[in-house]
PDB file of C-alpha atoms in Angstrom:
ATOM      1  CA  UNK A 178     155.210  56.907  62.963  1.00 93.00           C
ATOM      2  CA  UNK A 179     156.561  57.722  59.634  1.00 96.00           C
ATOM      3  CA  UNK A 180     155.494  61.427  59.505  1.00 97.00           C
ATOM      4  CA  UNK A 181     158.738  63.351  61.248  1.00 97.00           C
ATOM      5  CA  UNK A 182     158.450  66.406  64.214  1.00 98.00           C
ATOM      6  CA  UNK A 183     159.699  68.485  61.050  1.00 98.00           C
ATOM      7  CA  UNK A 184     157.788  67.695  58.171  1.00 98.00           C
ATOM      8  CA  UNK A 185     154.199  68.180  60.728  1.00 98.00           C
ATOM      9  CA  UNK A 186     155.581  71.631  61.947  1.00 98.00           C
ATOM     10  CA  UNK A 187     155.738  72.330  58.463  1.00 98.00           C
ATOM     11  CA  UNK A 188     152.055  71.668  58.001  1.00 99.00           C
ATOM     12  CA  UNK A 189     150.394  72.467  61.487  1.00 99.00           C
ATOM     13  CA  UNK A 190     150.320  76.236  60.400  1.00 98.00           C
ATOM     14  CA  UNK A 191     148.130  75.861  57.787  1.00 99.00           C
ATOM     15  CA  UNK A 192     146.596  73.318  58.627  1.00 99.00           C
ATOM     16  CA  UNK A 193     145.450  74.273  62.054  1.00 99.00           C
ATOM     17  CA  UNK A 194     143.514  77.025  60.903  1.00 99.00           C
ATOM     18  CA  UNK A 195     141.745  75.672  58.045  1.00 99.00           C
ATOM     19  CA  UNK A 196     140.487  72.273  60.190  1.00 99.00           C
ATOM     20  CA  UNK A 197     138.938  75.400  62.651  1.00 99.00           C
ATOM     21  CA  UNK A 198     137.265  76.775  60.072  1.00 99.00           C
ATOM     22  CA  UNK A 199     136.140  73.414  58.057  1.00 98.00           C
ATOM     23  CA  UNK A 200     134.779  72.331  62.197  1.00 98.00           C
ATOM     24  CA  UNK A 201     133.040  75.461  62.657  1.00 98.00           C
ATOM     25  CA  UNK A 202     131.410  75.790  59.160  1.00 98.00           C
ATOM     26  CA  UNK A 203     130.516  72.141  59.372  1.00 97.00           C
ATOM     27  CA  UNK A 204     128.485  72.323  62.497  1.00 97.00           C
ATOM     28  CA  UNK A 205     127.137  75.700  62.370  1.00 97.00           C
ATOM     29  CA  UNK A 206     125.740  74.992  58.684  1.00 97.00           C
ATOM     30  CA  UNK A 207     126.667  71.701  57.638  1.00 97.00           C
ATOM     31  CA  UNK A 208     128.645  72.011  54.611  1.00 97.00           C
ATOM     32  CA  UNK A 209     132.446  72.173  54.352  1.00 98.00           C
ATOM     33  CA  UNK A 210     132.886  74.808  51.595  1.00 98.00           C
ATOM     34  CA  UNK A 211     135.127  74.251  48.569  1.00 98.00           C
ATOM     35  CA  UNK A 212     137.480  77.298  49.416  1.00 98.00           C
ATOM     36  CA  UNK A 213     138.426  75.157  52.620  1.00 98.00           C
ATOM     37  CA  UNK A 214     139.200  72.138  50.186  1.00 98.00           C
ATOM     38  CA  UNK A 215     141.406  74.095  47.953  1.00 99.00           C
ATOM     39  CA  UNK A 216     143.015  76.089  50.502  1.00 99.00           C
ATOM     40  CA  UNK A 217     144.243  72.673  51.851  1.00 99.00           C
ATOM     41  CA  UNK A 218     145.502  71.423  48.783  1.00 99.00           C
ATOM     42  CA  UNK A 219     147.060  74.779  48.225  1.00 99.00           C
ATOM     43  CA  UNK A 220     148.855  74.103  51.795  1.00 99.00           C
ATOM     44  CA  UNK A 221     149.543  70.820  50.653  1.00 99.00           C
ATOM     45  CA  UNK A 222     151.471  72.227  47.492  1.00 99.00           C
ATOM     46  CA  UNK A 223     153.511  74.803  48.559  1.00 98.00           C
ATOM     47  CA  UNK A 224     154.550  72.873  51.861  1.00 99.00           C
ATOM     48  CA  UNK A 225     154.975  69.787  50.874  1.00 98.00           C
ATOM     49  CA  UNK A 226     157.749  71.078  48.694  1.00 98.00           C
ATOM     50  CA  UNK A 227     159.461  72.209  51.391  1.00 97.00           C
ATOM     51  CA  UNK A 228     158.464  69.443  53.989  1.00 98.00           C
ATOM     52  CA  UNK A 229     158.995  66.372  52.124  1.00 98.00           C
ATOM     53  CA  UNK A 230     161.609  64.755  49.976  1.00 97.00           C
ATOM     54  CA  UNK A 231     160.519  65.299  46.354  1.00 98.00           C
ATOM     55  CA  UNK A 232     159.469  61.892  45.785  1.00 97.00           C
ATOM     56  CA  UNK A 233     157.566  61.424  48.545  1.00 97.00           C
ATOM     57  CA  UNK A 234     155.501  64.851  47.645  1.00 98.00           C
ATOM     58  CA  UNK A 235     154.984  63.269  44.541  1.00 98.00           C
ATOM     59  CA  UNK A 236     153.784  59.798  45.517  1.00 97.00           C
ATOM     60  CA  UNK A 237     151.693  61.787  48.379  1.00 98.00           C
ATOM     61  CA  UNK A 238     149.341  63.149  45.365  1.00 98.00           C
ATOM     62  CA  UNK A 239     148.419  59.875  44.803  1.00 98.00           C
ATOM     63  CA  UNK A 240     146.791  59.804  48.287  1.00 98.00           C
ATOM     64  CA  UNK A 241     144.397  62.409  47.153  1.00 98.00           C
ATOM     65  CA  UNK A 242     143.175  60.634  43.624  1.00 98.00           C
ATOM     66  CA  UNK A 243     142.167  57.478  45.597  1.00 98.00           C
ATOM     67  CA  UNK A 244     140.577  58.726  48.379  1.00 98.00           C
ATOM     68  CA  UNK A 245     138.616  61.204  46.324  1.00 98.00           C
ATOM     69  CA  UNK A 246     137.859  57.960  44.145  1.00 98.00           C
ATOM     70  CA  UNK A 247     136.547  55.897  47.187  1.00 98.00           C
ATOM     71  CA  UNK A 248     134.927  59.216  49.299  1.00 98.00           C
ATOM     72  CA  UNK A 249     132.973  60.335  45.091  1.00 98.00           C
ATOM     73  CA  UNK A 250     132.064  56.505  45.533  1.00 98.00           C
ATOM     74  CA  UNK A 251     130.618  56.386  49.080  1.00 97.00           C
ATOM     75  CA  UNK A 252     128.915  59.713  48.218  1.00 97.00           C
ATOM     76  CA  UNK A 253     127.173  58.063  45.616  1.00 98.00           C
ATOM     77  CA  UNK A 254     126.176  55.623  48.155  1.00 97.00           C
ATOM     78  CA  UNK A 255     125.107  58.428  50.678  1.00 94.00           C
ATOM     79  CA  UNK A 256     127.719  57.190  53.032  1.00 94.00           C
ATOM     80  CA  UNK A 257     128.953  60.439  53.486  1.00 94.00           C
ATOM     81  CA  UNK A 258     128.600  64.003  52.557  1.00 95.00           C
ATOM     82  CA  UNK A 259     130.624  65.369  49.242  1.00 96.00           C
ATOM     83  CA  UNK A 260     132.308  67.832  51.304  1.00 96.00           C
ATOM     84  CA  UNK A 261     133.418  65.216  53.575  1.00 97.00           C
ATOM     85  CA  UNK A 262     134.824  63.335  50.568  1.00 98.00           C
ATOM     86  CA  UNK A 263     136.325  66.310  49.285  1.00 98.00           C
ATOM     87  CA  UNK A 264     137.831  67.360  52.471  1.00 98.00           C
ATOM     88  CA  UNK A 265     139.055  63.310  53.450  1.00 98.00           C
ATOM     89  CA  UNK A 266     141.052  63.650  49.269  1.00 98.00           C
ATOM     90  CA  UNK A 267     142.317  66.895  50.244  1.00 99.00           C
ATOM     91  CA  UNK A 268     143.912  65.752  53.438  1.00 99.00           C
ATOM     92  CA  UNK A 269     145.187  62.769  52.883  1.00 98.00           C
ATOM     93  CA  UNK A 270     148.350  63.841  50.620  1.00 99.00           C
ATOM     94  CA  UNK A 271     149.235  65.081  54.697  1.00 98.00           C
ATOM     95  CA  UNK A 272     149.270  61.754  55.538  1.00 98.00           C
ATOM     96  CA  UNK A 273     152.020  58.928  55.319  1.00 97.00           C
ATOM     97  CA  UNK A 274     150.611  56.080  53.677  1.00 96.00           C
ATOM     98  CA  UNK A 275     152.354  53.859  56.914  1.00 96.00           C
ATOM     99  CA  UNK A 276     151.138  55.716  59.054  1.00 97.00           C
ATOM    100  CA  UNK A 277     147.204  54.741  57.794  1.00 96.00           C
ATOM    101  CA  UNK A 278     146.476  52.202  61.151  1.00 97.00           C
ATOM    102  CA  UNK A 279     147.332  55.691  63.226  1.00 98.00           C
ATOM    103  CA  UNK A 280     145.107  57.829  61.094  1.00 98.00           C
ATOM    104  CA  UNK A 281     142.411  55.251  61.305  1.00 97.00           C
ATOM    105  CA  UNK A 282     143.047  54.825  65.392  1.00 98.00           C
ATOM    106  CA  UNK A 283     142.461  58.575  65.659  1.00 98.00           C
ATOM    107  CA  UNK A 284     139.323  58.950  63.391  1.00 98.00           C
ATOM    108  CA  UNK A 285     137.507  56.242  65.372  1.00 98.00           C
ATOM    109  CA  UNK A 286     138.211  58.319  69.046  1.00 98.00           C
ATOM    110  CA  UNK A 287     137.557  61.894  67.233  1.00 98.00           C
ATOM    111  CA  UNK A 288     133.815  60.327  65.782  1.00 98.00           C
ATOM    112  CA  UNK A 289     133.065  58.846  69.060  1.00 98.00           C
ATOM    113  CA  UNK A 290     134.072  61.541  71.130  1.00 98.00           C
ATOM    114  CA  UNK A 291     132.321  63.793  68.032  1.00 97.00           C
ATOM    115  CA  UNK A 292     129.376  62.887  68.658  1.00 96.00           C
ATOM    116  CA  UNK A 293     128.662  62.141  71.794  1.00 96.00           C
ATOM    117  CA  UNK A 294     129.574  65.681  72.519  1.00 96.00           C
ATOM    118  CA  UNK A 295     127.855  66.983  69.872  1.00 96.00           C
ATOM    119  CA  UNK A 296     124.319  65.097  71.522  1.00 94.00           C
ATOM    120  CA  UNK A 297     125.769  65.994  75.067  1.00 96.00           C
ATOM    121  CA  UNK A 298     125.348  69.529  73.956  1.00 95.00           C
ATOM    122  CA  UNK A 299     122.470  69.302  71.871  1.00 93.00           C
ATOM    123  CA  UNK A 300     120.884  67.755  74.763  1.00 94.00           C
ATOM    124  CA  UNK A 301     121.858  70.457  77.636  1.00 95.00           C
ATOM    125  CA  UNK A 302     121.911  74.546  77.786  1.00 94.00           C
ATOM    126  CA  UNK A 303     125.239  74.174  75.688  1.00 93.00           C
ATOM    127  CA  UNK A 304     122.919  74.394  72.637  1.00 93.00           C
ATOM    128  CA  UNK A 305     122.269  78.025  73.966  1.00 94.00           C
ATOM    129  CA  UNK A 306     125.551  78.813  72.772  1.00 94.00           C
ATOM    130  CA  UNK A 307     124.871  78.423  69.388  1.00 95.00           C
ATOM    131  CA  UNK A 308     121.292  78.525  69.113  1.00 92.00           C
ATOM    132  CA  UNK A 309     121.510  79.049  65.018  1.00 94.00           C
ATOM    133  CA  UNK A 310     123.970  76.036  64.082  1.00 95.00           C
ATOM    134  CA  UNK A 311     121.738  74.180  61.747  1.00 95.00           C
ATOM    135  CA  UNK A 312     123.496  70.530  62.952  1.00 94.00           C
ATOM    136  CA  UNK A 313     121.305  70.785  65.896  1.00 94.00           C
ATOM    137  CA  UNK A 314     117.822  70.169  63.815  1.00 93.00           C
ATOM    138  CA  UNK A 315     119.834  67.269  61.146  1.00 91.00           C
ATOM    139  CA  UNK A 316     118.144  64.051  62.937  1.00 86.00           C
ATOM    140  CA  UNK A 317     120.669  61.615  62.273  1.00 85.00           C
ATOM    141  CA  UNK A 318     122.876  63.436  60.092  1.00 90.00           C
ATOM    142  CA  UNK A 319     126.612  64.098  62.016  1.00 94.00           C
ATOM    143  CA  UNK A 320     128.500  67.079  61.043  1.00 96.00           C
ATOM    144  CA  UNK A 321     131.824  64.643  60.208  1.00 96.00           C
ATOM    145  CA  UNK A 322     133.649  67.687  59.484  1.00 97.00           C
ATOM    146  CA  UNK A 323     134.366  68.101  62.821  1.00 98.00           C
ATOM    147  CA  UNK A 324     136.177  64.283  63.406  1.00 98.00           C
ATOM    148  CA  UNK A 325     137.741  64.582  60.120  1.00 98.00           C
ATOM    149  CA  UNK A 326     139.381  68.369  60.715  1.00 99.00           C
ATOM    150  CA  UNK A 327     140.354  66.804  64.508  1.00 98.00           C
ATOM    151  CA  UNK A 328     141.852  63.599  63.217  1.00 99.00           C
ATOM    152  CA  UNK A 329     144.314  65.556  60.241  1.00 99.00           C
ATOM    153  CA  UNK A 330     145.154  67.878  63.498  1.00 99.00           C
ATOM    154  CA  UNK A 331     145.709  65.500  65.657  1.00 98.00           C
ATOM    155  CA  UNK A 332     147.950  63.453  63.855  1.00 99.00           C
ATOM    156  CA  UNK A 333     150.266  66.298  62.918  1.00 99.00           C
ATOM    157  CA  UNK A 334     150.595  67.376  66.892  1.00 99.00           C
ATOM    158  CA  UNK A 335     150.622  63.740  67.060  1.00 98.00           C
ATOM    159  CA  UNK A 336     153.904  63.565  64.879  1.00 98.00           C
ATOM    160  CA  UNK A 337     155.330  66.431  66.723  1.00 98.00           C
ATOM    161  CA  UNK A 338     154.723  65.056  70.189  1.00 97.00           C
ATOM    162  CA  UNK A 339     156.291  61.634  69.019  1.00 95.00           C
ATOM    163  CA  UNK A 340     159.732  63.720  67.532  1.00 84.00           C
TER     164      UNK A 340
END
């Protein structure tokens, strides 16, 4: 893992709280709002100064322009939501570019495990607990908010656990 214990305790602070929030706001009304976007970029900014060496920080901007490029693209293709593309550019300058087989090993357990809970509890009295969140009456339509916040947390603890 190229990512160091350092550099994610660095980010985890920030980043912890806005995945919450881009989760919650994702199943409860299924959008991931822009001020969740920017506030990780913000993160992203300031941190990364202090987290990375300078080059890397720089190259790491990169990560953003392409996968906003590919997620505005699969948009257009109603792949995905634009708040999921959004959120997906905004995280990836987290990301090490090596470290992309991880990322992608994480994603595909936090979607399964996504939403098969999600229809576990749609399914049962869980729903009870949340009676209002509007990703219970989308059909087909998966909150990925919730997979994408989990897998940018989970590789940081990730990171942290592997020193």
């Amino acid at each position: 893992m190229i990512t160091t214990a350092t550099t994610a305790l660095w980010f985890l602070p920030a980043v912890i709280p806005i995945s919450l929030y881009v989760a919650y706001s994702d199943l409860s009304k299924m959008i991931i709002p822009n001020k969740a976007v920017y506030a990780l970029v913000a993160a992203f900014a300031v941190l990364g100064l202090l987290a990375l060496p300078f080059p890397d920080y720089l190259w790491r901007w990169s990560h953003l322009v392409v996968v906003l490029v590919i997620g505005i693209a699969m948009n257009a293709a109603r792949l995905l939501g634009a708040g999921d593309a959004k959120f997906s550019a905004a995280a990836a300058p987290f990301i090490a570019l090596g470290d992309w087989t991880i990322v992608l090993s994480l994603f595909t357990v936090f979607v399964l495990v996504s939403v098969i809970g999600h229809r576990i509890a749609k399914a049962t009295p869980l729903r009870n607990l949340a009676p209002d969140w509007k990703s219970w009456s989308q059909g087909k339509r998966f909150p990925m908010g919730l997979p994408l916040a989990a897998t940018l947390t989970g590789y940081l603890v990730l990171a942290v656990i592997r020193g």
